mmCIF file of C-alpha atoms in Angstrom:
data_model
loop_
_atom_site.group_PDB
_atom_site.id
_atom_site.type_symbol
_atom_site.label_atom_id
_atom_site.label_comp_id
_atom_site.label_asym_id
_atom_site.label_seq_id
_atom_site.Cartn_x
_atom_site.Cartn_y
_atom_site.Cartn_z
ATOM 1 C CA ILE A 25 51.078 87.285 -67.363
ATOM 2 C CA VAL A 26 51.868 90.072 -69.652
ATOM 3 C CA ARG A 27 49.022 92.638 -70.436
ATOM 4 C CA VAL A 28 49.865 95.397 -73.901
ATOM 5 C CA PHE A 29 48.072 99.038 -73.208
ATOM 6 C CA THR A 30 47.919 101.827 -76.123
ATOM 7 C CA ILE A 31 48.684 105.384 -75.738
ATOM 8 C CA GLN A 32 46.375 107.894 -79.035
ATOM 9 C CA ASN A 33 46.876 110.741 -79.431
ATOM 10 C CA THR A 34 43.826 111.949 -81.338
ATOM 11 C CA GLY A 35 44.476 115.301 -81.269
ATOM 12 C CA SER A 36 46.835 117.021 -84.110
ATOM 13 C CA THR A 37 50.092 118.316 -82.223
ATOM 14 C CA ASN A 38 52.552 115.626 -80.754
ATOM 15 C CA LEU A 39 51.834 114.084 -77.532
ATOM 16 C CA THR A 40 55.032 113.772 -74.988
ATOM 17 C CA VAL A 41 54.544 110.549 -73.077
ATOM 18 C CA SER A 42 57.477 111.338 -70.113
ATOM 19 C CA SER A 43 56.689 108.062 -67.800
ATOM 20 C CA VAL A 44 54.676 104.971 -67.232
ATOM 21 C CA THR A 45 55.048 105.298 -63.721
ATOM 22 C CA ILE A 46 53.012 101.919 -61.102
ATOM 23 C CA SER A 47 51.830 102.706 -57.977
ATOM 24 C CA GLY A 48 48.932 101.541 -54.997
ATOM 25 C CA THR A 49 48.755 98.344 -52.615
ATOM 26 C CA ASN A 50 51.195 95.822 -54.495
ATOM 27 C CA ALA A 51 52.666 97.896 -56.946
ATOM 28 C CA SER A 52 55.408 95.801 -57.046
ATOM 29 C CA ASP A 53 53.722 92.772 -57.991
ATOM 30 C CA PHE A 54 53.574 94.256 -61.392
ATOM 31 C CA SER A 55 56.178 95.973 -63.947
ATOM 32 C CA VAL A 56 56.787 98.233 -66.958
ATOM 33 C CA THR A 57 58.130 95.605 -69.454
ATOM 34 C CA THR A 58 57.881 97.757 -72.720
ATOM 35 C CA THR A 59 58.359 102.151 -72.341
ATOM 36 C CA PRO A 60 56.322 103.554 -74.696
ATOM 37 C CA ALA A 61 57.463 105.452 -77.645
ATOM 38 C CA SER A 62 57.690 109.896 -77.376
ATOM 39 C CA PRO A 63 56.144 112.094 -79.200
ATOM 40 C CA VAL A 64 53.262 110.186 -80.187
ATOM 41 C CA SER A 65 52.217 112.792 -83.488
ATOM 42 C CA GLY A 66 48.602 113.344 -84.387
ATOM 43 C CA SER A 67 46.479 110.461 -85.140
ATOM 44 C CA SER A 68 49.111 108.291 -84.002
ATOM 45 C CA SER A 69 49.646 105.248 -80.948
ATOM 46 C CA THR A 70 52.382 103.837 -79.197
ATOM 47 C CA THR A 71 52.521 100.362 -76.194
ATOM 48 C CA PHE A 72 53.804 100.037 -73.499
ATOM 49 C CA GLN A 73 53.570 96.845 -71.429
ATOM 50 C CA ILE A 74 52.616 95.663 -67.779
ATOM 51 C CA THR A 75 54.042 91.961 -66.566
ATOM 52 C CA PHE A 76 52.197 90.921 -64.051
ATOM 53 C CA ASN A 77 53.771 88.070 -61.412
ATOM 54 C CA PRO A 78 52.225 87.998 -58.163
ATOM 55 C CA SER A 79 54.596 87.521 -54.691
ATOM 56 C CA GLY A 80 51.085 86.416 -52.611
ATOM 57 C CA ASN A 81 47.765 84.328 -53.428
ATOM 58 C CA GLY A 82 44.812 86.934 -53.773
ATOM 59 C CA THR A 83 43.963 90.085 -55.801
ATOM 60 C CA ARG A 84 46.887 91.985 -56.111
ATOM 61 C CA THR A 85 45.689 95.499 -56.836
ATOM 62 C CA ALA A 86 48.224 98.853 -58.293
ATOM 63 C CA THR A 87 47.417 101.815 -60.194
ATOM 64 C CA ILE A 88 49.064 103.585 -63.611
ATOM 65 C CA THR A 89 50.352 106.885 -63.901
ATOM 66 C CA ILE A 90 51.075 108.404 -67.022
ATOM 67 C CA SER A 91 52.453 110.896 -67.282
ATOM 68 C CA ASN A 92 52.545 113.404 -70.042
ATOM 69 C CA ASN A 93 51.345 117.344 -72.378
ATOM 70 C CA ASP A 94 47.858 116.462 -72.590
ATOM 71 C CA THR A 95 46.557 119.998 -71.189
ATOM 72 C CA ASP A 96 43.671 118.544 -68.993
ATOM 73 C CA GLU A 97 44.709 114.753 -68.502
ATOM 74 C CA GLY A 98 48.578 115.387 -67.954
ATOM 75 C CA THR A 99 48.547 113.001 -64.993
ATOM 76 C CA TYR A 100 46.621 110.030 -66.924
ATOM 77 C CA ASP A 101 46.130 107.477 -64.324
ATOM 78 C CA PHE A 102 43.956 103.761 -64.311
ATOM 79 C CA ALA A 103 43.648 101.327 -61.462
ATOM 80 C CA ILE A 104 45.048 97.362 -62.704
ATOM 81 C CA GLN A 105 44.892 94.432 -60.540
ATOM 82 C CA GLY A 106 45.026 90.601 -60.500
ATOM 83 C CA THR A 107 44.590 87.451 -58.592
ATOM 84 C CA GLY A 108 47.754 85.723 -57.348
ATOM 85 C CA THR A 109 47.273 82.053 -57.058
ATOM 86 C CA ASP A 110 49.707 79.070 -55.934
ATOM 87 C CA PRO A 111 49.918 75.504 -55.586
ATOM 88 C CA GLU A 112 49.884 73.799 -51.871
ATOM 89 C CA ILE A 113 51.685 71.375 -51.355
ATOM 90 C CA ASN A 114 50.691 68.605 -48.056
ATOM 91 C CA VAL A 115 52.280 65.390 -48.192
ATOM 92 C CA THR A 116 50.454 62.655 -45.346
ATOM 93 C CA GLY A 117 50.565 59.496 -43.952
ATOM 94 C CA ASN A 118 48.035 58.158 -42.124
ATOM 95 C CA ALA A 119 45.960 61.569 -42.245
ATOM 96 C CA ASN A 120 49.179 62.885 -40.692
ATOM 97 C CA SER A 121 51.179 65.596 -42.039
ATOM 98 C CA ILE A 122 54.381 65.438 -42.625
ATOM 99 C CA SER A 123 57.086 68.318 -42.360
ATOM 100 C CA ILE A 124 58.872 68.924 -45.408
ATOM 101 C CA GLY A 125 62.810 68.025 -44.434
ATOM 102 C CA ASP A 126 61.108 65.684 -41.502
ATOM 103 C CA LEU A 127 64.230 63.986 -40.637
ATOM 104 C CA THR A 128 62.263 61.743 -37.788
ATOM 105 C CA PRO A 129 60.134 58.663 -39.239
ATOM 106 C CA SER A 130 57.243 57.992 -37.242
ATOM 107 C CA ALA A 131 54.848 55.368 -37.283
ATOM 108 C CA THR A 132 52.024 58.376 -36.091
ATOM 109 C CA ASP A 133 52.844 58.889 -40.191
ATOM 110 C CA HIS A 134 53.687 56.005 -41.523
ATOM 111 C CA THR A 135 56.950 57.427 -42.281
ATOM 112 C CA ASP A 136 57.787 54.111 -39.868
ATOM 113 C CA PHE A 137 57.802 51.188 -41.493
ATOM 114 C CA GLY A 138 57.602 49.463 -38.653
ATOM 115 C CA SER A 139 59.360 45.889 -37.727
ATOM 116 C CA VAL A 140 59.261 43.389 -41.323
ATOM 117 C CA ALA A 141 61.057 39.993 -41.106
ATOM 118 C CA LEU A 142 63.516 39.691 -44.071
ATOM 119 C CA GLY A 143 62.103 37.510 -46.905
ATOM 120 C CA SER A 144 58.698 39.757 -46.117
ATOM 121 C CA ASN A 145 57.677 43.103 -47.355
ATOM 122 C CA PHE A 146 55.641 46.024 -46.148
ATOM 123 C CA VAL A 147 53.829 48.429 -48.243
ATOM 124 C CA ARG A 148 52.735 52.332 -46.973
ATOM 125 C CA THR A 149 49.997 54.556 -49.089
ATOM 126 C CA PHE A 150 51.267 58.180 -48.651
ATOM 127 C CA THR A 151 49.089 61.358 -50.256
ATOM 128 C CA ILE A 152 50.224 64.379 -52.175
ATOM 129 C CA SER A 153 47.710 67.085 -51.526
ATOM 130 C CA ASN A 154 47.445 70.179 -53.373
ATOM 131 C CA THR A 155 45.446 73.098 -50.712
ATOM 132 C CA GLY A 156 46.113 75.653 -52.836
ATOM 133 C CA ASN A 157 43.915 77.221 -55.858
ATOM 134 C CA ALA A 158 46.718 76.467 -59.068
ATOM 135 C CA ASN A 159 47.740 73.023 -60.600
ATOM 136 C CA LEU A 160 50.353 71.863 -58.172
ATOM 137 C CA THR A 161 52.458 69.744 -60.777
ATOM 138 C CA LEU A 162 54.945 66.717 -59.387
ATOM 139 C CA GLY A 163 58.262 65.712 -60.317
ATOM 140 C CA THR A 164 59.421 62.107 -59.844
ATOM 141 C CA VAL A 165 59.513 60.190 -56.684
ATOM 142 C CA THR A 166 62.339 58.956 -55.900
ATOM 143 C CA ILE A 167 64.843 57.616 -53.314
ATOM 144 C CA SER A 168 67.817 57.989 -51.648
ATOM 145 C CA GLY A 169 70.125 57.174 -49.230
ATOM 146 C CA THR A 170 72.019 54.425 -46.837
ATOM 147 C CA ASN A 171 69.295 51.404 -47.514
ATOM 148 C CA ALA A 172 67.628 52.902 -50.242
ATOM 149 C CA ALA A 173 67.264 49.561 -52.475
ATOM 150 C CA ASP A 174 65.081 47.909 -49.516
ATOM 151 C CA PHE A 175 62.415 50.956 -50.331
ATOM 152 C CA ASN A 176 60.508 50.661 -54.106
ATOM 153 C CA ILE A 177 57.890 52.718 -55.359
ATOM 154 C CA ILE A 178 55.784 50.677 -56.692
ATOM 155 C CA SER A 179 52.682 53.183 -56.961
ATOM 156 C CA THR A 180 53.438 56.883 -58.408
ATOM 157 C CA PRO A 181 51.550 59.944 -57.960
ATOM 158 C CA SER A 182 49.383 61.449 -60.261
ATOM 159 C CA SER A 183 50.317 65.020 -62.347
ATOM 160 C CA PRO A 184 48.909 67.484 -62.127
ATOM 161 C CA VAL A 185 46.843 67.801 -59.091
ATOM 162 C CA THR A 186 44.185 70.518 -59.247
ATOM 163 C CA GLY A 187 43.301 72.689 -56.272
ATOM 164 C CA SER A 188 41.307 70.725 -53.527
ATOM 165 C CA SER A 189 42.600 67.313 -54.753
ATOM 166 C CA SER A 190 45.277 65.064 -54.199
ATOM 167 C CA THR A 191 46.854 61.638 -55.484
ATOM 168 C CA THR A 192 48.803 59.133 -53.810
ATOM 169 C CA PHE A 193 52.021 56.939 -54.380
ATOM 170 C CA GLN A 194 52.540 53.952 -52.556
ATOM 171 C CA VAL A 195 56.321 52.930 -50.936
ATOM 172 C CA ARG A 196 56.846 49.077 -50.182
ATOM 173 C CA PHE A 197 59.782 48.101 -47.452
ATOM 174 C CA THR A 198 61.919 44.639 -48.150
ATOM 175 C CA PRO A 199 64.303 44.582 -45.796
ATOM 176 C CA SER A 200 67.549 43.101 -46.609
ATOM 177 C CA ALA A 201 69.916 42.671 -43.152
ATOM 178 C CA SER A 202 68.547 42.865 -40.397
ATOM 179 C CA GLY A 203 67.978 45.610 -37.902
ATOM 180 C CA ILE A 204 66.751 49.303 -38.711
ATOM 181 C CA ARG A 205 66.640 50.566 -42.596
ATOM 182 C CA THR A 206 66.509 53.835 -43.446
ATOM 183 C CA ALA A 207 66.079 56.451 -46.639
ATOM 184 C CA THR A 208 65.070 59.466 -47.794
ATOM 185 C CA ILE A 209 61.701 60.224 -50.716
ATOM 186 C CA SER A 210 61.913 63.239 -52.448
ATOM 187 C CA PHE A 211 60.096 64.958 -55.410
ATOM 188 C CA THR A 212 60.431 68.404 -57.105
ATOM 189 C CA ASN A 213 57.042 70.117 -57.870
ATOM 190 C CA ASN A 214 55.730 73.664 -58.787
ATOM 191 C CA ASP A 215 55.275 74.859 -55.108
ATOM 192 C CA CYS A 216 57.366 77.892 -54.919
ATOM 193 C CA ASP A 217 58.460 77.692 -50.924
ATOM 194 C CA GLU A 218 58.311 73.899 -51.192
ATOM 195 C CA ALA A 219 59.865 72.506 -54.106
ATOM 196 C CA THR A 220 61.989 70.013 -53.491
ATOM 197 C CA PHE A 221 59.863 67.842 -50.656
ATOM 198 C CA ASN A 222 61.563 65.753 -49.035
ATOM 199 C CA PHE A 223 61.273 63.044 -45.621
ATOM 200 C CA ALA A 224 63.447 60.376 -44.116
ATOM 201 C CA VAL A 225 61.704 56.869 -43.583
ATOM 202 C CA GLN A 226 62.562 53.659 -41.840
ATOM 203 C CA GLY A 227 62.070 49.771 -41.376
ATOM 204 C CA THR A 228 63.046 47.573 -39.411
ATOM 205 C CA GLY A 229 64.539 44.505 -40.691
ATOM 206 C CA THR A 230 63.819 40.758 -38.561
ATOM 207 C CA SER A 231 64.944 37.830 -37.951
ATOM 208 C CA PRO A 232 64.200 34.663 -36.770
ATOM 209 C CA GLU A 233 67.076 32.452 -35.361
ATOM 210 C CA ILE A 234 66.897 29.009 -34.709
ATOM 211 C CA ASN A 235 69.413 27.114 -32.143
ATOM 212 C CA VAL A 236 68.460 23.825 -30.563
ATOM 213 C CA ARG A 237 69.658 22.361 -27.043
ATOM 214 C CA GLY A 238 70.145 19.356 -25.636
ATOM 215 C CA ASN A 239 70.694 18.707 -21.421
ATOM 216 C CA ASN A 240 71.777 22.869 -22.184
ATOM 217 C CA ILE A 241 74.592 21.969 -24.494
ATOM 218 C CA ASN A 242 73.899 23.842 -28.306
ATOM 219 C CA ILE A 243 73.003 21.307 -30.542
ATOM 220 C CA ALA A 244 74.455 22.667 -33.924
ATOM 221 C CA ASP A 245 72.871 22.366 -37.496
ATOM 222 C CA GLY A 246 74.205 19.658 -39.208
ATOM 223 C CA ASP A 247 76.216 17.741 -36.561
ATOM 224 C CA LEU A 248 77.210 14.032 -37.952
ATOM 225 C CA THR A 249 78.231 13.341 -34.432
ATOM 226 C CA PRO A 250 76.030 11.603 -31.359
ATOM 227 C CA ALA A 251 77.398 12.578 -28.093
ATOM 228 C CA GLY A 252 76.084 11.652 -24.108
ATOM 229 C CA SER A 253 76.745 15.322 -23.499
ATOM 230 C CA ASP A 254 73.929 16.734 -25.523
ATOM 231 C CA HIS A 255 71.393 13.923 -24.774
ATOM 232 C CA THR A 256 72.364 12.957 -28.497
ATOM 233 C CA ASP A 257 73.591 10.006 -27.701
ATOM 234 C CA PHE A 258 71.081 8.096 -25.466
ATOM 235 C CA GLY A 259 73.425 5.622 -24.269
ATOM 236 C CA SER A 260 71.910 1.712 -24.192
ATOM 237 C CA GLN A 261 68.872 0.671 -23.768
ATOM 238 C CA VAL A 262 67.690 -2.815 -23.025
ATOM 239 C CA VAL A 263 66.086 -4.109 -26.546
ATOM 240 C CA CYS A 264 62.071 -4.598 -25.952
ATOM 241 C CA SER A 265 62.446 -3.417 -21.621
ATOM 242 C CA GLY A 266 61.501 -0.143 -21.339
ATOM 243 C CA THR A 267 62.395 3.092 -23.863
ATOM 244 C CA ILE A 268 64.503 6.109 -23.331
ATOM 245 C CA THR A 269 63.290 10.045 -23.843
ATOM 246 C CA ARG A 270 65.397 12.906 -24.372
ATOM 247 C CA THR A 271 64.426 16.518 -24.325
ATOM 248 C CA PHE A 272 65.385 18.700 -27.006
ATOM 249 C CA ARG A 273 64.470 22.468 -27.063
ATOM 250 C CA ILE A 274 64.212 24.798 -29.904
ATOM 251 C CA GLN A 275 65.011 28.536 -28.730
ATOM 252 C CA ASN A 276 64.459 31.266 -31.342
ATOM 253 C CA THR A 277 67.400 33.454 -30.401
ATOM 254 C CA GLY A 278 66.479 36.172 -33.186
ATOM 255 C CA THR A 279 64.501 39.295 -33.532
ATOM 256 C CA ALA A 280 60.721 37.559 -35.813
ATOM 257 C CA ASP A 281 58.587 34.537 -35.101
ATOM 258 C CA VAL A 282 60.655 31.593 -35.736
ATOM 259 C CA SER A 283 57.765 28.726 -37.482
ATOM 260 C CA VAL A 284 58.318 25.414 -37.506
ATOM 261 C CA SER A 285 56.168 23.678 -40.389
ATOM 262 C CA ASN A 286 57.588 20.238 -39.489
ATOM 263 C CA ILE A 287 59.383 17.576 -37.221
ATOM 264 C CA THR A 288 61.238 14.640 -38.929
ATOM 265 C CA LEU A 289 63.075 11.022 -38.250
ATOM 266 C CA SER A 290 65.586 9.596 -40.674
ATOM 267 C CA GLY A 291 67.556 7.618 -41.520
ATOM 268 C CA THR A 292 68.789 3.627 -41.274
ATOM 269 C CA ASN A 293 67.101 3.123 -37.452
ATOM 270 C CA SER A 294 64.525 5.557 -37.250
ATOM 271 C CA ALA A 295 61.819 2.954 -36.438
ATOM 272 C CA ASP A 296 63.714 3.075 -33.228
ATOM 273 C CA PHE A 297 63.059 5.702 -32.487
ATOM 274 C CA SER A 298 59.815 8.213 -31.710
ATOM 275 C CA LEU A 299 58.476 12.029 -31.409
ATOM 276 C CA SER A 300 56.269 13.594 -28.838
ATOM 277 C CA GLY A 301 55.447 16.708 -26.937
ATOM 278 C CA MET A 302 55.134 19.361 -28.942
ATOM 279 C CA THR A 303 52.380 21.003 -31.707
ATOM 280 C CA ILE A 304 52.935 21.273 -35.477
ATOM 281 C CA PRO A 305 53.545 23.397 -37.154
ATOM 282 C CA ALA A 306 53.958 25.925 -34.030
ATOM 283 C CA THR A 307 54.877 29.193 -33.795
ATOM 284 C CA ILE A 308 58.208 30.283 -31.455
ATOM 285 C CA SER A 309 58.697 34.542 -30.897
ATOM 286 C CA ALA A 310 61.814 36.297 -30.256
ATOM 287 C CA GLY A 311 63.275 34.935 -26.783
ATOM 288 C CA SER A 312 60.890 31.855 -26.756
ATOM 289 C CA ASN A 313 61.498 28.523 -26.874
ATOM 290 C CA GLN A 314 59.269 25.178 -26.791
ATOM 291 C CA THR A 315 60.697 21.377 -25.918
ATOM 292 C CA PHE A 316 60.011 18.199 -27.881
ATOM 293 C CA ASP A 317 60.504 14.675 -26.878
ATOM 294 C CA VAL A 318 62.246 11.434 -28.775
ATOM 295 C CA VAL A 319 62.048 8.083 -27.808
ATOM 296 C CA PHE A 320 64.475 5.150 -27.652
ATOM 297 C CA ASN A 321 63.426 2.244 -28.139
ATOM 298 C CA PRO A 322 65.490 -0.310 -30.022
ATOM 299 C CA SER A 323 63.718 -3.083 -31.914
ATOM 300 C CA THR A 324 67.467 -4.928 -32.016
ATOM 301 C CA THR A 325 70.998 -5.082 -30.488
ATOM 302 C CA GLY A 326 73.873 -2.734 -31.394
ATOM 303 C CA LEU A 327 74.291 0.858 -32.738
ATOM 304 C CA ARG A 328 70.682 2.182 -33.659
ATOM 305 C CA THR A 329 71.449 6.066 -35.976
ATOM 306 C CA ALA A 330 68.846 8.315 -36.940
ATOM 307 C CA THR A 331 68.317 12.425 -37.949
ATOM 308 C CA ILE A 332 66.004 14.274 -36.872
ATOM 309 C CA THR A 333 64.627 17.230 -39.359
ATOM 310 C CA ILE A 334 63.289 20.364 -37.966
ATOM 311 C CA ALA A 335 61.798 22.571 -40.944
ATOM 312 C CA ASN A 336 61.870 25.971 -40.111
ATOM 313 C CA ASN A 337 61.738 29.412 -41.835
ATOM 314 C CA ASP A 338 65.119 30.913 -40.457
ATOM 315 C CA THR A 339 66.528 31.938 -44.060
ATOM 316 C CA ASP A 340 69.905 29.804 -43.638
ATOM 317 C CA GLU A 341 68.593 27.122 -40.953
ATOM 318 C CA GLY A 342 65.176 26.305 -42.344
ATOM 319 C CA SER A 343 65.988 22.752 -42.724
ATOM 320 C CA TYR A 344 68.177 22.384 -39.125
ATOM 321 C CA ASP A 345 68.885 18.850 -38.562
ATOM 322 C CA PHE A 346 70.978 16.766 -36.470
ATOM 323 C CA ALA A 347 72.210 12.741 -35.841
ATOM 324 C CA ILE A 348 71.062 10.735 -33.017
ATOM 325 C CA GLN A 349 71.942 7.245 -31.862
ATOM 326 C CA GLY A 350 71.901 4.776 -29.254
ATOM 327 C CA THR A 351 72.596 1.361 -28.564
ATOM 328 C CA GLY A 352 70.163 -1.571 -28.372
ATOM 329 C CA THR A 353 71.505 -3.860 -25.666
ATOM 330 C CA GLU A 354 70.403 -7.891 -24.887
ATOM 331 C CA PRO A 355 70.891 -9.486 -21.686
ATOM 332 C CA GLU A 356 72.413 -13.583 -22.361
ATOM 333 C CA ILE A 357 72.585 -16.250 -19.977
ATOM 334 C CA ASN A 358 75.468 -18.695 -20.545
ATOM 335 C CA VAL A 359 75.462 -21.560 -17.526
ATOM 336 C CA THR A 360 78.918 -23.657 -17.492
ATOM 337 C CA GLY A 361 79.662 -26.377 -15.323
ATOM 338 C CA ASN A 362 84.040 -27.189 -14.838
ATOM 339 C CA THR A 363 84.138 -23.733 -16.703
ATOM 340 C CA ASN A 364 82.539 -25.952 -19.913
ATOM 341 C CA ALA A 365 79.525 -24.746 -21.709
ATOM 342 C CA ILE A 366 76.241 -26.210 -20.315
ATOM 343 C CA THR A 367 73.833 -26.297 -23.363
ATOM 344 C CA ASP A 368 70.060 -25.174 -22.990
ATOM 345 C CA GLY A 369 67.975 -28.048 -22.792
ATOM 346 C CA ASP A 370 71.140 -30.542 -22.606
ATOM 347 C CA ASN A 371 69.385 -33.917 -21.581
ATOM 348 C CA THR A 372 72.897 -36.008 -22.005
ATOM 349 C CA PRO A 373 75.061 -35.558 -18.536
ATOM 350 C CA SER A 374 78.368 -35.325 -18.715
ATOM 351 C CA ALA A 375 81.764 -35.285 -16.553
ATOM 352 C CA THR A 376 83.258 -33.614 -18.150
ATOM 353 C CA ASP A 377 80.715 -30.361 -17.304
ATOM 354 C CA HIS A 378 80.589 -32.405 -14.154
#
């Protein structure tokens, strides 16, 4: 702030102004930026300028002294003052303060977004408060760092922020890969000692990972070759004389829940197979498993084939399918005499068949 003061010579001879000086408690907050002309002839005047640049908040005081040749006011002095005001930024998450330059994300202040499954997102809200007594002016909030693309500003803060007021902004975390994802949030402002406010954020991308086993052997997604070793080949079963049951285990080897929305049978002889033992829909937590049974009940003889499809939320195996098969068999009697077949119901005895 600049103030202009006028020195008048109301006398009849020249007024010589030798200096204008500033003293007092906060003298360094004031400066003479334009000096008065000298001498000042009778009935004339000159001006000088004082600039106030406070170094702190509150009332700042000083004294101006004008040294001159007035015989009874040769040291002309008067007090001056100004009030220093300053915006003071404070950033919080979850009502907890976040320090400028904080490099340690925490769930406490919401700088750690926690675990988010791939394909999902999570939003955090941060508050910028002005605890000072001058307007806080904010620049654009930006995101940088290794995984900056996984974080987005979806709601920007208002600016300026008046004293004792606040504004908010929101950040959305959408992990593009599994594991810890990191970035830095920063923005400029006019708080003189925190002009670039920045802090680290992180989140953890999680992913469901489905795996299916039969007889404790992995069955690959898309397996088209049934085998007895993994129980996808049920073996032989007499038609209309019992069934064969095989148990399959769905594992979650990932870091997020596997959601199984359906298990279905399809294919040429799917009616010869049935499902049981698992309630659908099902949620399998990370590191856990659930089982389901498939029952083979052949309706006729020969090779019987079908496909099992497990609909789930694994991002790259959302339709986990594999082929199964079994063989229907049936006893067939044949009676011979003298190595010749005797027909069932034969009413004509013959020497040929004894």
